[in-house]
Short mmCIF file of C-alpha atoms and ligand atoms in Angstrom, two decimals:
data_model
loop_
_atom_site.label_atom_id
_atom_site.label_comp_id
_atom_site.label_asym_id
_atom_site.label_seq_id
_atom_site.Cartn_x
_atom_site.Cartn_y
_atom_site.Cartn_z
CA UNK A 1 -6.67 164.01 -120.93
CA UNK A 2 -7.43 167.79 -121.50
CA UNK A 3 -11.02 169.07 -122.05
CA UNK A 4 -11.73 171.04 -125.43
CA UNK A 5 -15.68 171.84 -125.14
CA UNK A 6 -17.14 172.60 -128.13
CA UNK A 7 -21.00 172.21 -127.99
CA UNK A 8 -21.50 175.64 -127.07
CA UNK A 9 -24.74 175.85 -128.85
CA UNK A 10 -26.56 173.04 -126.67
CA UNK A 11 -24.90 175.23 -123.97
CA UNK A 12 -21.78 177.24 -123.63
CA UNK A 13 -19.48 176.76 -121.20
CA UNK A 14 -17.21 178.00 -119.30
CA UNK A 15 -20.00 179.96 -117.97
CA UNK A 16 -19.36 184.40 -117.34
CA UNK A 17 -17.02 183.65 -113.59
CA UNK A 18 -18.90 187.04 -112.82
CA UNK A 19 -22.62 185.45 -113.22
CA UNK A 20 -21.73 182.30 -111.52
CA UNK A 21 -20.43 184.60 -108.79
CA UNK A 22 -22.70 186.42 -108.49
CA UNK A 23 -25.68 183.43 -108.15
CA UNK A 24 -23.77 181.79 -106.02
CA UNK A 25 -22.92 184.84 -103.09
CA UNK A 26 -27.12 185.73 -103.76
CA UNK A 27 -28.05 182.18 -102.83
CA UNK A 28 -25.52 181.52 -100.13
CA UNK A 29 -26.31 184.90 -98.59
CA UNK A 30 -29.67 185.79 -99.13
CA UNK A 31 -31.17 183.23 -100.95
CA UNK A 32 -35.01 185.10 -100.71
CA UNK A 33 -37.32 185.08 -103.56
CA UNK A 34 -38.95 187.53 -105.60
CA UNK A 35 -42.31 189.43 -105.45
CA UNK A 36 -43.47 188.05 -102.26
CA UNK A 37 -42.07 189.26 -98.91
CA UNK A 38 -41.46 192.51 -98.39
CA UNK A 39 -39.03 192.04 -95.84
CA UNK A 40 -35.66 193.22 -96.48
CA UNK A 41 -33.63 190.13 -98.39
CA UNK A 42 -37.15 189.69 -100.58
CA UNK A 43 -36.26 193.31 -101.54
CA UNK A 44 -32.78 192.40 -102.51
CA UNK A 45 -34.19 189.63 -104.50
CA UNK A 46 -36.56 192.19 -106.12
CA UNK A 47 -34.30 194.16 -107.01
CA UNK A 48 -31.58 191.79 -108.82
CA UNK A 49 -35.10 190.95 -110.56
CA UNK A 50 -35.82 194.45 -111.48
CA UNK A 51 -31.74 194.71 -112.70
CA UNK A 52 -32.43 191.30 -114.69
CA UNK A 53 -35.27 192.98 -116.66
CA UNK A 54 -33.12 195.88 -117.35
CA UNK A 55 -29.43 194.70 -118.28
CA UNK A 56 -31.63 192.23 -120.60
CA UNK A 57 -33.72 194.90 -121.96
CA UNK A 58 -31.14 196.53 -122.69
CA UNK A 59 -29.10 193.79 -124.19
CA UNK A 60 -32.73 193.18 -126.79
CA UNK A 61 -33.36 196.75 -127.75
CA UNK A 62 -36.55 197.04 -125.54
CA UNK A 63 -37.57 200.44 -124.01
CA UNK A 64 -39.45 199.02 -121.73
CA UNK A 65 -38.03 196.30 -118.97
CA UNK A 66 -41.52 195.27 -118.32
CA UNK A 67 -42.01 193.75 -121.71
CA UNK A 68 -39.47 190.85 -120.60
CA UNK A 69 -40.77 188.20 -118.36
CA UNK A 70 -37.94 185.47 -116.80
CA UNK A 71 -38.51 181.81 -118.60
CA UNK A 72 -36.55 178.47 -117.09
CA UNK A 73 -35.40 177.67 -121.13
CA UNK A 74 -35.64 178.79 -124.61
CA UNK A 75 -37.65 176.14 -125.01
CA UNK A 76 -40.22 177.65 -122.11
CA UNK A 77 -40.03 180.87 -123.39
CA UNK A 78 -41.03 179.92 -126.80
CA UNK A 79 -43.70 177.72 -125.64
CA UNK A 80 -45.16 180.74 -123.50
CA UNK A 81 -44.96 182.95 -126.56
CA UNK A 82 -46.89 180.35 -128.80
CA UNK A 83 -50.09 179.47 -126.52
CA UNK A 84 -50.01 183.37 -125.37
CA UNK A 85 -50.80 184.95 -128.58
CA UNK A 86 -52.53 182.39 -130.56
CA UNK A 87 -56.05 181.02 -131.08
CA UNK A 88 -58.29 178.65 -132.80
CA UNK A 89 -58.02 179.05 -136.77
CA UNK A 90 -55.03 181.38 -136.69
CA UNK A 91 -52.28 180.77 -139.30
CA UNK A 92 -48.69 180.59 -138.45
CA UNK A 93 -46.34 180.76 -141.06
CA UNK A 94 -42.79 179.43 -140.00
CA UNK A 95 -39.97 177.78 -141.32
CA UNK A 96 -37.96 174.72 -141.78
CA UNK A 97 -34.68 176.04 -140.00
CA UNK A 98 -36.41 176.20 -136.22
CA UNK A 99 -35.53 174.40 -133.67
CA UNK A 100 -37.85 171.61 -132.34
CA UNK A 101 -38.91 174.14 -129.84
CA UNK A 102 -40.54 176.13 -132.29
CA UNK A 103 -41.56 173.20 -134.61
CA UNK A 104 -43.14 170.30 -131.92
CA UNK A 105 -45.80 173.16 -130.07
CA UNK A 106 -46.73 174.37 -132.86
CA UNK A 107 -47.80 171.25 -134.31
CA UNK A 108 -49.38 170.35 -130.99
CA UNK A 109 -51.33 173.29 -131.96
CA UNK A 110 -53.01 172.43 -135.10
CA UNK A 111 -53.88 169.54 -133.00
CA UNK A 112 -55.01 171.21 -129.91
CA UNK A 113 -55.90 174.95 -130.89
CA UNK A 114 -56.89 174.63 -134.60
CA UNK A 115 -54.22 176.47 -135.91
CA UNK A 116 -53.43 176.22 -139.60
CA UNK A 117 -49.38 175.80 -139.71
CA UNK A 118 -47.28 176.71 -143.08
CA UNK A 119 -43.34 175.84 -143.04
CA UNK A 120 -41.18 178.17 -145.68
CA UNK A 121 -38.44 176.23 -146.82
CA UNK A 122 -35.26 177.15 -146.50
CA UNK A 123 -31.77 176.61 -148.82
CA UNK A 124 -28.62 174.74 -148.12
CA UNK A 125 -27.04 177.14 -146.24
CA UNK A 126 -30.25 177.17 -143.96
CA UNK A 127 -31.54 180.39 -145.54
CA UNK A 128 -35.13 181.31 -145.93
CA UNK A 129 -35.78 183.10 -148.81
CA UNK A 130 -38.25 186.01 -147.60
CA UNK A 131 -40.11 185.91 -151.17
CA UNK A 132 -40.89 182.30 -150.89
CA UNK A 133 -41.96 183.23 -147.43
CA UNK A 134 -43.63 186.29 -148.41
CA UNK A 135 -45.65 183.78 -150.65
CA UNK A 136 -47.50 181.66 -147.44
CA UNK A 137 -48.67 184.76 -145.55
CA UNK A 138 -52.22 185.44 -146.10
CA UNK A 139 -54.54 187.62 -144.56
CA UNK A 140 -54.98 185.14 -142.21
CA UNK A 141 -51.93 184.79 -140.75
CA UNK A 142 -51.87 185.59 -137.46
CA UNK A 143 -48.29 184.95 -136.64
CA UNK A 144 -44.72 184.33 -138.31
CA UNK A 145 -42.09 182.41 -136.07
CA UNK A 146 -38.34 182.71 -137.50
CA UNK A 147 -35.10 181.23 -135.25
CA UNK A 148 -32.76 184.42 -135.71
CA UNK A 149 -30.14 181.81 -136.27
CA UNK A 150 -29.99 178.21 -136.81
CA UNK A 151 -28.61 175.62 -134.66
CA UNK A 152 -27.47 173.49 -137.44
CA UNK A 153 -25.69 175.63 -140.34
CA UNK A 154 -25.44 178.64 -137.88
CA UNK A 155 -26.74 181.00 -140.79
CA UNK A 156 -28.57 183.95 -139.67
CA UNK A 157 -31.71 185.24 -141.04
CA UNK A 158 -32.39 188.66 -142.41
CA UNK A 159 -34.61 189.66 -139.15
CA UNK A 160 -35.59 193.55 -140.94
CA UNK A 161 -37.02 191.42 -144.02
CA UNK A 162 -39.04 189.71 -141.51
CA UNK A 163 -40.15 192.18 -139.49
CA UNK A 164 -41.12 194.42 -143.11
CA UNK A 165 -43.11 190.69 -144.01
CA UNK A 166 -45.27 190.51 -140.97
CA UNK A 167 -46.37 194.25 -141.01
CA UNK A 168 -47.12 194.18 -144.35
CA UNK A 169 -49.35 191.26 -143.87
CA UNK A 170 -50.40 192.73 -140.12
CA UNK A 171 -49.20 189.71 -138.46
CA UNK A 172 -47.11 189.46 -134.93
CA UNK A 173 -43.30 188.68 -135.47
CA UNK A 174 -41.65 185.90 -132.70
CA UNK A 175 -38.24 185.59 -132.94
CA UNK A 176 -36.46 182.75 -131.84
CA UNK A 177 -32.84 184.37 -130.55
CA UNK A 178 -31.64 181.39 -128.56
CA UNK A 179 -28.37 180.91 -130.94
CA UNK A 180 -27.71 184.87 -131.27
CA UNK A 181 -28.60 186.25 -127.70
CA UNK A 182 -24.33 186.96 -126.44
CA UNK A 183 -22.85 186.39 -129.75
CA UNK A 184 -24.98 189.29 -132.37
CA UNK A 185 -26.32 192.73 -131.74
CA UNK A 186 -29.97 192.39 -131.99
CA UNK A 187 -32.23 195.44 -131.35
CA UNK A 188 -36.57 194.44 -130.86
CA UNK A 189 -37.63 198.39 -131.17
CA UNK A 190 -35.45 199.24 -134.07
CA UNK A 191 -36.16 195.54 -136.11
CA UNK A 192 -39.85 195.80 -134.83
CA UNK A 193 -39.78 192.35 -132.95
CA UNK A 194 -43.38 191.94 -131.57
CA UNK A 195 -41.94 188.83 -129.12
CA UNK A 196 -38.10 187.67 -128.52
CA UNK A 197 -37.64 184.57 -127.15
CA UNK A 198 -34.12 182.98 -126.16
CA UNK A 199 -32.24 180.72 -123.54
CA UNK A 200 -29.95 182.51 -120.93
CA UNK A 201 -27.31 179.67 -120.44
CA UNK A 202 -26.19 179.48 -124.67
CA UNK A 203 -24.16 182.80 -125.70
CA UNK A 204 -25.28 184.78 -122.70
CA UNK A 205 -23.25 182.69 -120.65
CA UNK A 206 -25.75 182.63 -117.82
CA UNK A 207 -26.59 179.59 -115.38
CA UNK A 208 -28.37 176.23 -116.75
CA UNK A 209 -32.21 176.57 -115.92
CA UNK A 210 -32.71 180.45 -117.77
CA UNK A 211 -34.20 181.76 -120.95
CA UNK A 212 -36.70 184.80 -120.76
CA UNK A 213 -39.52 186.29 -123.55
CA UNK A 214 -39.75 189.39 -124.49
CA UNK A 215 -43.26 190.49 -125.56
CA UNK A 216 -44.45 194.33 -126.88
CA UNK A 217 -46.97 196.00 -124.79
CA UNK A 218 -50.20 195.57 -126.62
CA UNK A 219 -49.53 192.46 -126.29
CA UNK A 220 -49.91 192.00 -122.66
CA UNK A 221 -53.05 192.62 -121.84
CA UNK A 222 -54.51 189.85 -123.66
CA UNK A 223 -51.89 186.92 -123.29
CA UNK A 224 -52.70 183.45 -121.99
CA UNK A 225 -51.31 181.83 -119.47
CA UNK A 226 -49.03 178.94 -120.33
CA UNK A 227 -49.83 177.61 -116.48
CA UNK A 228 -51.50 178.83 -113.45
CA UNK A 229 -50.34 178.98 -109.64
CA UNK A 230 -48.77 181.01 -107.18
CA UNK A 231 -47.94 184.77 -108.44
CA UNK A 232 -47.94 186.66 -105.58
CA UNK A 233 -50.71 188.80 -106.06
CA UNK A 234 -54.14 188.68 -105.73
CA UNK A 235 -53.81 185.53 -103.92
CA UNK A 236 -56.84 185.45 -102.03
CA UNK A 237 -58.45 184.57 -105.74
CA UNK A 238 -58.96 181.24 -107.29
CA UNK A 239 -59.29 183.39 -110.74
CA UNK A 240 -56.21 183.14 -112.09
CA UNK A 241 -56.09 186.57 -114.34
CA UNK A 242 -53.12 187.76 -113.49
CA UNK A 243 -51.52 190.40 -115.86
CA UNK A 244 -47.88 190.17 -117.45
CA UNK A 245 -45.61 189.29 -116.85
CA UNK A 246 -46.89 187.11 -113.47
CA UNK A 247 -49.06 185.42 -115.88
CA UNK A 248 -45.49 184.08 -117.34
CA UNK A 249 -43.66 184.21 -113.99
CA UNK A 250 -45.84 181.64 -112.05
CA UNK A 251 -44.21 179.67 -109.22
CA UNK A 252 -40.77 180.81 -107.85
CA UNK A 253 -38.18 182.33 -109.95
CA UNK A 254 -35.06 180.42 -110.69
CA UNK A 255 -33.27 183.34 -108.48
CA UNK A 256 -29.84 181.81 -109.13
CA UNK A 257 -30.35 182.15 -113.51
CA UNK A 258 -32.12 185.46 -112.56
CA UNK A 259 -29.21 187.00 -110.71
CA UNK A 260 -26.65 185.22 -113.25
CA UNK A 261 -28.88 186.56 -116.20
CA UNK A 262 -28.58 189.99 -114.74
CA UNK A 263 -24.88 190.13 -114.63
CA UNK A 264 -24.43 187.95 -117.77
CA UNK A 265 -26.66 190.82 -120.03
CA UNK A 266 -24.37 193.29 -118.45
CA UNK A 267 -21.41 191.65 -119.24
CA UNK A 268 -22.65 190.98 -123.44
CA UNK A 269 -23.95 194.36 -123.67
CA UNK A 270 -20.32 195.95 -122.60
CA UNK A 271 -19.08 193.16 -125.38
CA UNK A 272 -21.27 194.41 -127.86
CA UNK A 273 -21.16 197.93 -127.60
CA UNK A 274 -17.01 197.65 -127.94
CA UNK A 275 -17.28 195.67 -131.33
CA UNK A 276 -21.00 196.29 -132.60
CA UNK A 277 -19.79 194.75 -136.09
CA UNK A 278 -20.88 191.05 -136.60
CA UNK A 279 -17.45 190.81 -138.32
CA UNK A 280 -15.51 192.50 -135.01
CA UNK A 281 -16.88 190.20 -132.73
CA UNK A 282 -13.69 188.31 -130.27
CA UNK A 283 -15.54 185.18 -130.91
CA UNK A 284 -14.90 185.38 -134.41
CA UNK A 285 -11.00 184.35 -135.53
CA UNK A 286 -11.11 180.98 -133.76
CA UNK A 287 -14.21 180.16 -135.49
CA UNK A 288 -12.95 181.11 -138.25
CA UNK A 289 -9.79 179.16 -138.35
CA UNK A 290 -12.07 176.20 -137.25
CA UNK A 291 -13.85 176.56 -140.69
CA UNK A 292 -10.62 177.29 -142.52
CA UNK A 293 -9.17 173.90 -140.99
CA UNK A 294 -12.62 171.84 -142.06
CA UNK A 295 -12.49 173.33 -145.46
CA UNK A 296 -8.74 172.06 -146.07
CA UNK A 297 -9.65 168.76 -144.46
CA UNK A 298 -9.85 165.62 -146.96
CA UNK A 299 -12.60 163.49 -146.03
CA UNK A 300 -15.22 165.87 -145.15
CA UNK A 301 -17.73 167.92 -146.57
CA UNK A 302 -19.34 171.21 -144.55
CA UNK A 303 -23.15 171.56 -144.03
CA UNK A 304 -24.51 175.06 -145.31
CA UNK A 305 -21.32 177.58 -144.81
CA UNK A 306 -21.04 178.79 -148.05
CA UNK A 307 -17.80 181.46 -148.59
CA UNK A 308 -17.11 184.97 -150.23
CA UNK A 309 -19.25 187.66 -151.27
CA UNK A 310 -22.90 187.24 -150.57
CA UNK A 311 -22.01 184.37 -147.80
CA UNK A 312 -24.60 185.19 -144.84
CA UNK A 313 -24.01 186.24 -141.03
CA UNK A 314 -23.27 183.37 -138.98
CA UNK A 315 -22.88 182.19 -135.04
CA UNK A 316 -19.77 180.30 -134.17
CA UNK A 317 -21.69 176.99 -135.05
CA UNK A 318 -20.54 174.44 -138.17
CA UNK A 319 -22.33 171.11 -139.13
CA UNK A 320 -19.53 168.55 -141.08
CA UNK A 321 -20.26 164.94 -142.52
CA UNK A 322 -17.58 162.91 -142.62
CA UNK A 323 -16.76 160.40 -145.19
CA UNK A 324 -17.22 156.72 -144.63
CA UNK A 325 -18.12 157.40 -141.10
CA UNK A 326 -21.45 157.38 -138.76
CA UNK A 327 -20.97 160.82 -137.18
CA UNK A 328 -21.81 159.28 -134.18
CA UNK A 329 -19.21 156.93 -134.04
CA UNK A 330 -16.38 160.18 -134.84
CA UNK A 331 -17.61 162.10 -132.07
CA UNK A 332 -17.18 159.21 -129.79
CA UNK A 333 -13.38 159.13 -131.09
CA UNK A 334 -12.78 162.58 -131.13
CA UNK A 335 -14.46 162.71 -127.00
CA UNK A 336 -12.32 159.14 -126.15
CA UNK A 337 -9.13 159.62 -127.83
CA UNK A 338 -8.35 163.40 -127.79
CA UNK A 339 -10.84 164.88 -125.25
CA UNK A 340 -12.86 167.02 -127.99
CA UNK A 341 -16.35 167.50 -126.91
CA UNK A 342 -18.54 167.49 -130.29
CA UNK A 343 -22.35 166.86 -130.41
CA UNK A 344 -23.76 164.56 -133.20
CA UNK A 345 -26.94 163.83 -134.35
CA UNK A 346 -30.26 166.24 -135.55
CA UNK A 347 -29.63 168.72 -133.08
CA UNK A 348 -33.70 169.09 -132.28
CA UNK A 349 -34.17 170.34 -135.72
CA UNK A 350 -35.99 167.72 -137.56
CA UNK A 351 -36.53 169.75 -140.97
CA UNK A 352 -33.50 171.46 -141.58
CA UNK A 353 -31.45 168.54 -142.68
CA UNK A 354 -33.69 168.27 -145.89
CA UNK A 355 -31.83 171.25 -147.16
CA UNK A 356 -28.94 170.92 -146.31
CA UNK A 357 -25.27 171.06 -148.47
CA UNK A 358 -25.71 167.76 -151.50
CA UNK A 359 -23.85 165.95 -149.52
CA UNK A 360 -26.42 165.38 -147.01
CA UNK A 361 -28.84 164.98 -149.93
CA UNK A 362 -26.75 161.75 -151.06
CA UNK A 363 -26.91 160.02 -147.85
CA UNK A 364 -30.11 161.05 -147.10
CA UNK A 365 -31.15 159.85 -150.26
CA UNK A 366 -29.64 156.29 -149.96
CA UNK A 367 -26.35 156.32 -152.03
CA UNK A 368 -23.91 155.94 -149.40
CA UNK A 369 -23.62 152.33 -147.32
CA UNK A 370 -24.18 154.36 -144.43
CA UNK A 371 -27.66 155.96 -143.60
CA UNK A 372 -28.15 159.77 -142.68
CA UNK A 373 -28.00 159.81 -138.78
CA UNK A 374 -27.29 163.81 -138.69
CA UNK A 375 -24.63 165.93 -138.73
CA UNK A 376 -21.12 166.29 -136.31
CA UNK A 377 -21.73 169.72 -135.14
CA UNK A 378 -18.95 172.03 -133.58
CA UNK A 379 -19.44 175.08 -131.79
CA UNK A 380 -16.99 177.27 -130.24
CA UNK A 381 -18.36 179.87 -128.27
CA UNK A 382 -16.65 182.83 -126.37
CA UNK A 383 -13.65 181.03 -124.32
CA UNK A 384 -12.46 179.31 -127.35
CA UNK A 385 -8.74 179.59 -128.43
CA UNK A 386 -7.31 179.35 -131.27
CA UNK A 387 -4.78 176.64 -129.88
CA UNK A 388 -7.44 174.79 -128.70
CA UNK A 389 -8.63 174.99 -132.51
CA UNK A 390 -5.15 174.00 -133.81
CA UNK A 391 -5.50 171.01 -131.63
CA UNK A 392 -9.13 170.00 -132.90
CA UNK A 393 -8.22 170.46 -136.42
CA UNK A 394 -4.75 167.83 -135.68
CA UNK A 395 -6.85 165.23 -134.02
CA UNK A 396 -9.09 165.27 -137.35
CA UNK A 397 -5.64 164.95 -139.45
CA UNK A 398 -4.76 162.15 -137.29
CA UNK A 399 -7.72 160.48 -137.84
CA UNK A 400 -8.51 161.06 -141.37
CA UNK A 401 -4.86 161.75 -142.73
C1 PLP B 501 -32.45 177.66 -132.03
C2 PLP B 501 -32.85 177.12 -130.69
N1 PLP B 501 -34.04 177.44 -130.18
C3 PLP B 501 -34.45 177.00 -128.98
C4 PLP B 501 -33.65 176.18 -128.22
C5 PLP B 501 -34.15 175.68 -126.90
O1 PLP B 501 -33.44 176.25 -125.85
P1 PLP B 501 -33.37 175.50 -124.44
O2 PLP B 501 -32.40 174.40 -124.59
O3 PLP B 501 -32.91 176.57 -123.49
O4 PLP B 501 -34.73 175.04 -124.12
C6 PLP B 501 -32.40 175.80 -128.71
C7 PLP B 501 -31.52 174.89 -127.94
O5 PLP B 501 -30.68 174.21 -128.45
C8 PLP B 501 -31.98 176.29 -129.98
O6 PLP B 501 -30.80 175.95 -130.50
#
């Protein structure tokens, strides 16, 4: 039976040929690691290192390649950002649309650290309106955490009304770009992004295993550690206080994701810089029929993708409920009987679904037989087709008539 793969937002696949190449010729024929040896193939390692801070700087909008340090997952990178910047009695004001990533630390926090935590709500197309927002930052807010996108509805958020939000209130910004990073232009200097954190192996199209956090400058100097170990430098101390981005980087690199990263941000920069328009990106028509197709579809009802004038940026991503049916038990037909690769379930967001389109609210609420278990998310990503769409879109004729 053929393959039609569309969970590209857990993570994409096919992966960039050119990254996978690449990884694979750097561990087959050097296979060294970075910042430790300086014989000649732990150069060659530093250097795709060096080009991975670069072609990724670039891709963010950072002037400086230093600010980014190399993460194993968004979910790492996030984590870093989160214990490096905050501290007992800080408020964090986030918001319902993040990604347990985001969500689970930082209530491990208030726990742990002290930290006060505030969630903005957001509205059923997974939008957080910046006044209601605007309305939980205090003086004491320390930090405001918003996913650029989210995983569920796909909706992107207004990242200039946050940025304008925390320096207004004098607070750090940390965006959460794991569903953007490949697909939208995003730019840290010009949106005044204090830290960007995001998974390599989602729209970047790099190997499993990478993510990476961007942090600005000032910032350095005083972040904490995440972990401790083996840096490469200073090594004949048991004091730990190593400066960034070591202080992120501890243990070997994931030289494989490095090197793929590196040709990956490359690769989505050229992309981007072709079609710079959220509305010209190649990604776009076969998502777009995808939605047409759901829309026409009896028997369904679509989570948060509101239409026409006013209707928000989104990423190739789209939540559907399906009538009369446990969404886990269609995505189990759709995999056995046609080979269509759909994820269902909460997608690690466990707020988000509160909001979400009144259908959700119905089930949720108890007035269906069957019980809320989630949403059947599809997400194309950047090898999609549009046959491959026409296909989808017959198997849910076939089984829904
Ligand atoms: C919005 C968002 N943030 C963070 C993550 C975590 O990324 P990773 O799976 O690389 O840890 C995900 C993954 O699904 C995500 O969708």
């Amino acid at each position: 039976m053929r393959r039609v793969y569309l969970d590209n937002a857990a993570t994409s696949w096919p992966k960039s040929s050119a990254a996978c190449e690449a990884a694979m010729a750097f561990v087959r024929d050097c296979g060294a690691t970075a910042g430790r040896g300086v014989y000649t193939s732990g150069q060659v390692a530093d250097r795709w290192l060096s080009n991975a801070r670069r072609n990724l700087a670039r891709l963010i909008g950072a002037n400086n390649p230093q600010g980014l340090a190399i993460c194993c997952s968004g979910t790492h990178a996030l984590n870093a950002a989160l214990h490096g910047v905050l501290h007992p009695g800080d408020r964090v004001v986030t918001t319902a649309i993040e990604h347990n990533s985001v969500l689970r630390p930082l209530n491990r926090l208030v726990e742990q650290l002290g930290i006060e935590l505030v969630i903005a709500p957001c509205d059923a197309w997974g939008i957080v309106d910046i006044e209601q927002a605007a309305a939980l930052v205090d003086s004491r807010t320390a930090l405001l955490v918003v996913g650029h996108a989210s995983n569920v509805t796909g909706a992107v958020q207004d990242l200039k009304r946050w940025s304008q939000l925390a320096s207004q209130a004098s607070a750090r910004l940390l965006v959460d770009a794991s569903q953007t990073l490949g697909y939208l232009p995003i730019s840290v200097e010009r949106d005044g992004i204090d830290m960007l954190a995001a998974a390599g192996h989602k729209g970047l199209r790099a190997m499993p295993g990478t993510g990476f956090l961007y942090a600005s400058p000032d910032l350095h100097v005083a972040f904490q550690p995440l972990m401790s170990g083996g840096t490469g430098l200073q090594s004949e101390t048991l004091d730990a206080g190593v400066t960034w981005p070591a202080c992120v980087e501890v243990g070997n690199l994931n030289m494989a994701g490095v090197v793929s990263m590196a040709v990956a941000a490359e690769e989505a920069q050229n992309q981007l810089s072709r079609s710079p328009e959220p509305t010209s990106q190649p990604w776009l028509p076969p998502f777009q029929r995808l939605l047409e197709g759901l829309r026409g579809q009896v028997g369904l009802s679509i989570a948060g993708h509101p239409t026409g004038a006013g209707a928000p940026v989104h990423v190739p991503l789209v939540s559907v409920l399906v009538d009369d049916w446990d969404v886990h038990d269609f995505a189990a037909v759709l995999d056995t009987h046609f080979g269509i690769e759909a994820r269902a379930g909460w997608h690690c967001a466990a707020l988000v679904h509160q909001s979400l389109s009144p259908g959700v609210g119905d089930r949720s609420g108890g007035t269906s037989q069957l019980g809320y278990s989630g949403t059947l998310r599809l997400s194309t990503g950047h090898s999609t087709s549009i046959e491959e769409i026409e296909y989808t879109l017959d198997a849910f004729r076939q089984i829904l008539g």
